[in-house]
XYZ file of C-alpha atoms in Angstrom:
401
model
C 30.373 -1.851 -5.615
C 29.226 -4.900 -7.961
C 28.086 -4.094 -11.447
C 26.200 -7.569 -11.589
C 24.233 -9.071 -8.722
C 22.771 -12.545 -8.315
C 19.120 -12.790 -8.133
C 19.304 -13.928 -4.505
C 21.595 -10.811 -3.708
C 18.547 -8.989 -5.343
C 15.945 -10.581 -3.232
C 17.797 -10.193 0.389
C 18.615 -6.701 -0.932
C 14.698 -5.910 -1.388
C 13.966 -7.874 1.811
C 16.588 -5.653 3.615
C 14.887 -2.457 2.051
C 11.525 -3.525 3.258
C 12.489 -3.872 6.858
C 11.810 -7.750 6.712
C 15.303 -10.067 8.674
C 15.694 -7.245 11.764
C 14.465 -8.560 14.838
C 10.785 -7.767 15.955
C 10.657 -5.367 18.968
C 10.282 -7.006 21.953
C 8.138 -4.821 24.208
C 4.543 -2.833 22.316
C 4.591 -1.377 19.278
C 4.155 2.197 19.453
C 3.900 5.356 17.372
C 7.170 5.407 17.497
C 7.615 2.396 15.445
C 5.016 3.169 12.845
C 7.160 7.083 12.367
C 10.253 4.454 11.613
C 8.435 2.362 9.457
C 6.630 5.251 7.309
C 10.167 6.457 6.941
C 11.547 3.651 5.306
C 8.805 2.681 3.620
C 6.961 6.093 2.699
C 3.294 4.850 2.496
C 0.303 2.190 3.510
C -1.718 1.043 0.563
C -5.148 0.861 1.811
C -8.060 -1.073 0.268
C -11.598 -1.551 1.628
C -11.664 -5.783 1.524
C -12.284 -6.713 5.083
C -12.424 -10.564 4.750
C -9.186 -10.523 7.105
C -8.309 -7.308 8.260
C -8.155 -4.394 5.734
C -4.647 -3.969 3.690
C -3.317 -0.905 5.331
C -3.252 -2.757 8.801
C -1.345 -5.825 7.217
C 2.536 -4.518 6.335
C 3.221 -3.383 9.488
C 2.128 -6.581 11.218
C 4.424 -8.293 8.719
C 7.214 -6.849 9.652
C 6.835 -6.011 13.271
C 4.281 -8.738 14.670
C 0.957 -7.852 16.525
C 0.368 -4.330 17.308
C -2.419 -2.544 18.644
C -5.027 -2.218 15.878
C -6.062 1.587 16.540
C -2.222 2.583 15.968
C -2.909 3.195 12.083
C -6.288 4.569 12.877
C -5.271 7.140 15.736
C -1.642 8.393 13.899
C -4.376 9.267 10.641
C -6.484 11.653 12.666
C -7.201 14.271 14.741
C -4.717 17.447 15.358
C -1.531 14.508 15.970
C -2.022 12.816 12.803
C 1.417 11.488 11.388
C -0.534 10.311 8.108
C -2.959 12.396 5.273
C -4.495 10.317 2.652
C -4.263 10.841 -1.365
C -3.468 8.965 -4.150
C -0.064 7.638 -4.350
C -0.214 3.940 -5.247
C -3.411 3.841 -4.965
C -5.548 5.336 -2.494
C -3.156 5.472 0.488
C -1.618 6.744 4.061
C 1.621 8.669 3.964
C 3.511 10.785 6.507
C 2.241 14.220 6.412
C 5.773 15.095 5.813
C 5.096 13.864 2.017
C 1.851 16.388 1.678
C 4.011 19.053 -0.315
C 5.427 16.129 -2.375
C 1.706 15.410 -3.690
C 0.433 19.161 -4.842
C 1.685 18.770 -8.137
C -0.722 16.327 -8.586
C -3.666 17.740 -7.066
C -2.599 20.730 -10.034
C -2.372 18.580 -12.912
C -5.932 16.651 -11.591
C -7.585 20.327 -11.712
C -6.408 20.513 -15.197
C -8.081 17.130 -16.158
C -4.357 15.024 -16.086
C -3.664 12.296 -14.383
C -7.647 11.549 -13.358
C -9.980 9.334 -14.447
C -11.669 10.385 -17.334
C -15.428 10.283 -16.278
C -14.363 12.076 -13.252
C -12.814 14.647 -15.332
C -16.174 15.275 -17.606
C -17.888 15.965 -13.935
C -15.733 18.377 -12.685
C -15.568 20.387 -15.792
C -19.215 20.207 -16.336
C -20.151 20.358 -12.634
C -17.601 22.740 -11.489
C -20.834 25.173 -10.200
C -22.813 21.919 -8.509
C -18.705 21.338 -7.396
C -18.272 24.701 -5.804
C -21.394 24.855 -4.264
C -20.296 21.299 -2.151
C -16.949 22.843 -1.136
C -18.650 26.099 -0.130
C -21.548 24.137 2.407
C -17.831 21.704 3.650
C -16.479 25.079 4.715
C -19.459 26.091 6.483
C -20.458 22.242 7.704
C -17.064 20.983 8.970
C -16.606 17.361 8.497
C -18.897 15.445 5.989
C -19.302 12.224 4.477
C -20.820 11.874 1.046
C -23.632 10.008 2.668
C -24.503 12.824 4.899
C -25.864 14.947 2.021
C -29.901 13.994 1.995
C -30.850 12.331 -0.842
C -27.578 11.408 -2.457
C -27.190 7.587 -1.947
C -25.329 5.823 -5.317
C -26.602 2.516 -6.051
C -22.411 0.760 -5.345
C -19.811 0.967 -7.595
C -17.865 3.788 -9.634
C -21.141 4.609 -11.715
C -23.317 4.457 -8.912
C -21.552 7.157 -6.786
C -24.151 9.548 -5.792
C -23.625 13.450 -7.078
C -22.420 14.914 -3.678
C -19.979 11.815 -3.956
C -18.594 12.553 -7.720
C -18.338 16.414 -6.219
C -16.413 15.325 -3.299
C -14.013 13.352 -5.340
C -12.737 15.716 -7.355
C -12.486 18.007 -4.778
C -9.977 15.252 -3.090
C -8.246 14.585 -6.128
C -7.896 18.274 -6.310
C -6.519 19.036 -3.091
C -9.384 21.342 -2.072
C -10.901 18.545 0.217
C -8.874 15.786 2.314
C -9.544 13.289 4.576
C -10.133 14.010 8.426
C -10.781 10.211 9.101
C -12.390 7.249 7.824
C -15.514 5.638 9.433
C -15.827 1.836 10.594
C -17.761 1.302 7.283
C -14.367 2.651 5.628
C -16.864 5.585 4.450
C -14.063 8.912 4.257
C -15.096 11.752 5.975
C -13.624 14.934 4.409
C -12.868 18.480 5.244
C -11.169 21.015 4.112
C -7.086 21.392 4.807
C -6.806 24.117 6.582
C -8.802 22.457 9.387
C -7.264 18.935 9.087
C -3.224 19.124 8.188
C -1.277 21.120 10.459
C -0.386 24.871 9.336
C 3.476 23.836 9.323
C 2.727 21.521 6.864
C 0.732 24.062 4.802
C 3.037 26.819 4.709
C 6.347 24.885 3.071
C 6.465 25.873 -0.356
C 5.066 23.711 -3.138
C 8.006 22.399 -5.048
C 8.418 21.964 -8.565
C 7.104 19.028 -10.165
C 10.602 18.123 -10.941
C 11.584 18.722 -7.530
C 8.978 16.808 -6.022
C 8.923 13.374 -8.865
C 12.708 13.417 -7.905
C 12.068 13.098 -4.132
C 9.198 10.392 -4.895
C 11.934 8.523 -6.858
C 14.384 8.804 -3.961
C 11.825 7.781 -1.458
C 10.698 4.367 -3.967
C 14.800 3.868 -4.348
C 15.078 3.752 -0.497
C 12.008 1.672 0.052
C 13.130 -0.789 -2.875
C 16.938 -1.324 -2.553
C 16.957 -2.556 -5.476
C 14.455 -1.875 -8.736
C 14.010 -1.270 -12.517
C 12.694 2.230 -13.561
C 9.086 0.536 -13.866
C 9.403 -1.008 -10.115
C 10.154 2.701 -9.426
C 7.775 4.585 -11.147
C 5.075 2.042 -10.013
C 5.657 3.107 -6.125
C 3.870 6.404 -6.632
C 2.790 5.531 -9.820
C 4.400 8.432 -11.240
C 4.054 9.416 -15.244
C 6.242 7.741 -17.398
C 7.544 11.128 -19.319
C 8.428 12.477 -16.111
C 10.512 9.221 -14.344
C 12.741 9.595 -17.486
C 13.244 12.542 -17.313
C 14.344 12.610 -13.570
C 16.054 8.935 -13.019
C 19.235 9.436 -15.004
C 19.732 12.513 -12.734
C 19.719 10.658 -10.090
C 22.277 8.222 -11.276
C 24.129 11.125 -12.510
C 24.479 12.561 -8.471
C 25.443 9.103 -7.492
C 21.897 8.087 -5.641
C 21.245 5.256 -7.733
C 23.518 3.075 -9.012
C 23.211 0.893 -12.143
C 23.654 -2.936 -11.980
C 23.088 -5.846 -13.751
C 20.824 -8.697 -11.840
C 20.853 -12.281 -13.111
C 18.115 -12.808 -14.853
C 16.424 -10.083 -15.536
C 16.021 -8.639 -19.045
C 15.660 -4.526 -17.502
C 18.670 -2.026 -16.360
C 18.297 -2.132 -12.606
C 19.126 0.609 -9.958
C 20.785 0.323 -6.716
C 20.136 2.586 -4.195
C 23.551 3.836 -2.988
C 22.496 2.650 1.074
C 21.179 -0.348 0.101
C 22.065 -2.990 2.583
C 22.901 -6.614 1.105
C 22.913 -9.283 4.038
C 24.103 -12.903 3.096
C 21.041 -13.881 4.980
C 17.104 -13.036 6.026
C 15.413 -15.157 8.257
C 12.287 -13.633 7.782
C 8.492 -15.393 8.354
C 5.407 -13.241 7.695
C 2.227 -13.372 6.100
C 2.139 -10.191 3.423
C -0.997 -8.685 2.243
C -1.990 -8.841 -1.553
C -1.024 -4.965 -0.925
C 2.270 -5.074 0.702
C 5.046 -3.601 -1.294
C 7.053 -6.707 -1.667
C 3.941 -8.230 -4.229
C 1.912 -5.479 -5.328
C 4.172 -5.132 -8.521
C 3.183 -8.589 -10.267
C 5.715 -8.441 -12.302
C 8.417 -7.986 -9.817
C 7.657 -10.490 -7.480
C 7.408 -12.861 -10.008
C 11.084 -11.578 -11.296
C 12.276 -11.564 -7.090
C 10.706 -14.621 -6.129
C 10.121 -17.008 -9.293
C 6.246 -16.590 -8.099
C 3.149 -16.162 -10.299
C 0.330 -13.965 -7.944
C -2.667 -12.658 -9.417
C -5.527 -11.571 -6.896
C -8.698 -13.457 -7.731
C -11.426 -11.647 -5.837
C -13.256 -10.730 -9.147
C -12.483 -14.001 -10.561
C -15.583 -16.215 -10.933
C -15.878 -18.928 -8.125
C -15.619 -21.971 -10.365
C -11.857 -20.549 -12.132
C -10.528 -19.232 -8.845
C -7.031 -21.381 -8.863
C -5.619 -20.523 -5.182
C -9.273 -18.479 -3.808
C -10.568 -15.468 -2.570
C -8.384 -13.745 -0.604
C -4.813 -14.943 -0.629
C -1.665 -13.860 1.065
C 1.616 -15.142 0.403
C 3.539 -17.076 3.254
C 7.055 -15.193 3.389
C 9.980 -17.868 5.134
C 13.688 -16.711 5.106
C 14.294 -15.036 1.362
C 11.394 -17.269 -0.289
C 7.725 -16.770 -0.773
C 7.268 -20.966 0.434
C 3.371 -21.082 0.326
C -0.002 -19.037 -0.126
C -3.287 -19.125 1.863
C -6.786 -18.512 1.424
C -8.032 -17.013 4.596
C -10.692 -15.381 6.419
C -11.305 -13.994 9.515
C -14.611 -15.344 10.928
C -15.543 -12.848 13.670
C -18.865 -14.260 14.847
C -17.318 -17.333 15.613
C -14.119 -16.034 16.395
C -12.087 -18.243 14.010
C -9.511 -17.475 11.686
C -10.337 -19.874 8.624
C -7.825 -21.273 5.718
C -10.043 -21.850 3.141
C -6.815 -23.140 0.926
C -3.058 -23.793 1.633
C -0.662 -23.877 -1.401
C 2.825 -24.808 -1.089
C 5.260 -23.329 -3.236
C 7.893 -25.258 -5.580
C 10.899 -23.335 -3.300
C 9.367 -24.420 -0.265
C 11.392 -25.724 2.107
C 10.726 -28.842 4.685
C 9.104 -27.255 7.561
C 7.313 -24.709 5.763
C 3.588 -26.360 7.170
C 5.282 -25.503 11.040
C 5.890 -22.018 10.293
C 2.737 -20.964 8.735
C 1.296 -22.628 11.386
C 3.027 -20.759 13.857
C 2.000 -17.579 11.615
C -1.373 -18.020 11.265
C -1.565 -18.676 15.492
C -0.119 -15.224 15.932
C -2.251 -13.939 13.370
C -5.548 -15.040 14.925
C -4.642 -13.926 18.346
C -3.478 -10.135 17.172
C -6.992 -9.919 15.808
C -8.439 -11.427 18.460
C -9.490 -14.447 17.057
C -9.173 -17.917 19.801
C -9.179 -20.437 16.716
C -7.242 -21.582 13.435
C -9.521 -23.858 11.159
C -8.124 -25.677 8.204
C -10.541 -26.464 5.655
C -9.009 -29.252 3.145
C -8.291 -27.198 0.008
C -5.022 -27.235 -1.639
C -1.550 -30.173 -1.255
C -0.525 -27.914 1.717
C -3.817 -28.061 3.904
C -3.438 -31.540 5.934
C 0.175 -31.083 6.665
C -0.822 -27.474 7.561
C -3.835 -29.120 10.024
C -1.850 -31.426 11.802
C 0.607 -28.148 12.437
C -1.684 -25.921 13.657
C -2.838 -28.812 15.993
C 0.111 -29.139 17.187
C 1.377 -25.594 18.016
């Protein structure tokens, strides 16, 4: 095994990890496909910006090409669920396999660790207002916070209604989860018992050791090939504890360390780690996927800069709204603005930004992208609007696809 990798070893090596340069199936996609891919990559980010299609629905379309879009929704439901929802990085899916991995969480957020801190005031200072929610969830079934009468918030973390703050610590806690999510995103919640299947429920809660080690192992897997920050960020795991656990690890063998070209951090190596010479890979990845949602990393991967500027004023925005970088072979070539106009039933690029590493015929493939794009979400059109040094090579591509 090489002690000292180059840094386009390391990026085919993270491609590999992420499922991105294998072939995409050619017949449907399946639940079979999305049990493979939740293996590999152990969760779905999810995020409630619809502009294009919501980020959860995104990295399996990368990787895989058009799907049906009620897969995600029908494996995180109902008494087949393959998926339960918590915070992992982020709000997010996981197999249901992962539940027992995630209770020593929910304990430390019932003893005010690891939560935010308002939420923490409310459920020590609420904890009768708290119970009493849980209690009428028991006896109610299913229940979104906007089903309690009178308890509308006014938008945003501080305007969460009451019943809303309740129910939130009761997810962080564990003593609420999700049964489903509405087609306004809204959660619905209910107790456990009723929602993740009784198999699941009776394994033994591991240790917190136990179960930090198995999130490392899982991030190793899904990685190929990390720093202990890319790591810990995957579950976004405490600090204390990934230092604790991570020389272990190297210790039995699991992670191996290396040296990558360029990079000022140890990195790890998962021992099955493949390394192909080559990835011919072209997707679209969400600002969520896990090949970008460490900033840092991609920029150390891919030589590129990516900062998300919804919340950015109009007039500083530098690439737009909602952007998604253009993947093509082991190189991020280009990034687009887009959004999915569903009245008209166009899929618009409101900018196209080629990339320094960009190759020749980078304005063809995103064109052919973006077509397969607008047709898996049903979408007859692709409209270039004339933002950005990409955009009128981009047009005269799409035109001609």
């Amino acid at each position: 095994m090489k002690e000292k990798l180059s840094l386009a070893m390391a990026r085919r090596t993270a491609l590999a990890a992420q499922g991105f340069g294998e072939r995409r199936p050619a017949g449907p996609i399946d639940r079979r496909h999305l049990k493979r891919f939740l293996a590999r990559n152990g969760l779905l980010q999810m995020d409630s910006v619809n502009v294009l299609v919501r980020a959860h629905y995104m990295p399996l379309y990368s990787r895989l090409g058009a799907y049906p879009l009620g897969l995600i929704d029908d494996n995180a439901r109902g008494r087949k669920r393959m998926m339960f929802e918590y915070w992992a990085h982020e709000a997010s899916l996981l197999p249901i396999e992962l539940q027992p991995l995630m209770r020593w969480r929910m304990e430390r957020a019932a003893r005010g660790e690891g939560v935010y801190g308002g939420l923490v005031r409310y459920g020590r200072e609420r904890a009768d207002y708290i119970d009493g929610i849980h209690k009428e969830i028991v006896a109610r079934g299913p229940v979104a916070a906007s089903d309690f009468d009178g308890q509308r918030g006014q938008g945003g973390w501080w305007g969460w209604s009451e019943a809303k703050h309740a129910l939130e610590w009761l997810f962080w806690t564990g003593r609420v989860t999700t049964a489903e999510r509405r087609a306004s995103f809204e959660r619905v919640y209910d107790v456990p018992e009723r929602v993740l299947p009784a198999a699941v429920l009776a394994q033994p809660t591991p240790s917190a050791e136990d179960a930090i080690r198995e999130l490392l192992r899982i991030s190793a897997r899904a990685l190929g090939i990390a720093t202990a920050t890319d790591l810990r960020d995957y579950f976004r795991l405490p600090p204390d504890d990934v230092k604790a656990r991570l020389p272990e690890l190297v210790e039995q063998g699991e992670l191996l360390p290396v040296k990558v070209d360029g990079w000022s951090q140890q990195a790890f190596l998962h021992r099955e780690a493949r390394m192909p010479r080559r990835i011919e890979a072209q997707a679209l990845l969400s600002p969520f996927d896990p090949v970008v949602w460490e900033r840092s990393r991609a920029e150390r991967l891919f030589g590129f800069r990516y900062r998300i500027e919804i919340y950015t004023p109009v007039e500083k925005r530098v690439h737009g709204y909602y952007v998604l970088p253009f993947l093509l072979g082991d190189t991020i070539a280009a990034r687009v603005d887009l959004k999915a106009d569903r009245q008209a039933g166009v899929l618009k690029v409101a900018a196209a930004h080629r990339e320094e590493q960009a190759g020749a015929h980078v304005a063809e493939a995103l064109a052919t992208e973006l077509r397969g794009m607008a047709g898996w979400l049903g979408l007859a059109k692709v409209e270039v609007l004339p933002s950005g040094g990409l955009a009128p090579e981009l047009a005269a591509a799409v035109a001609s696809v």
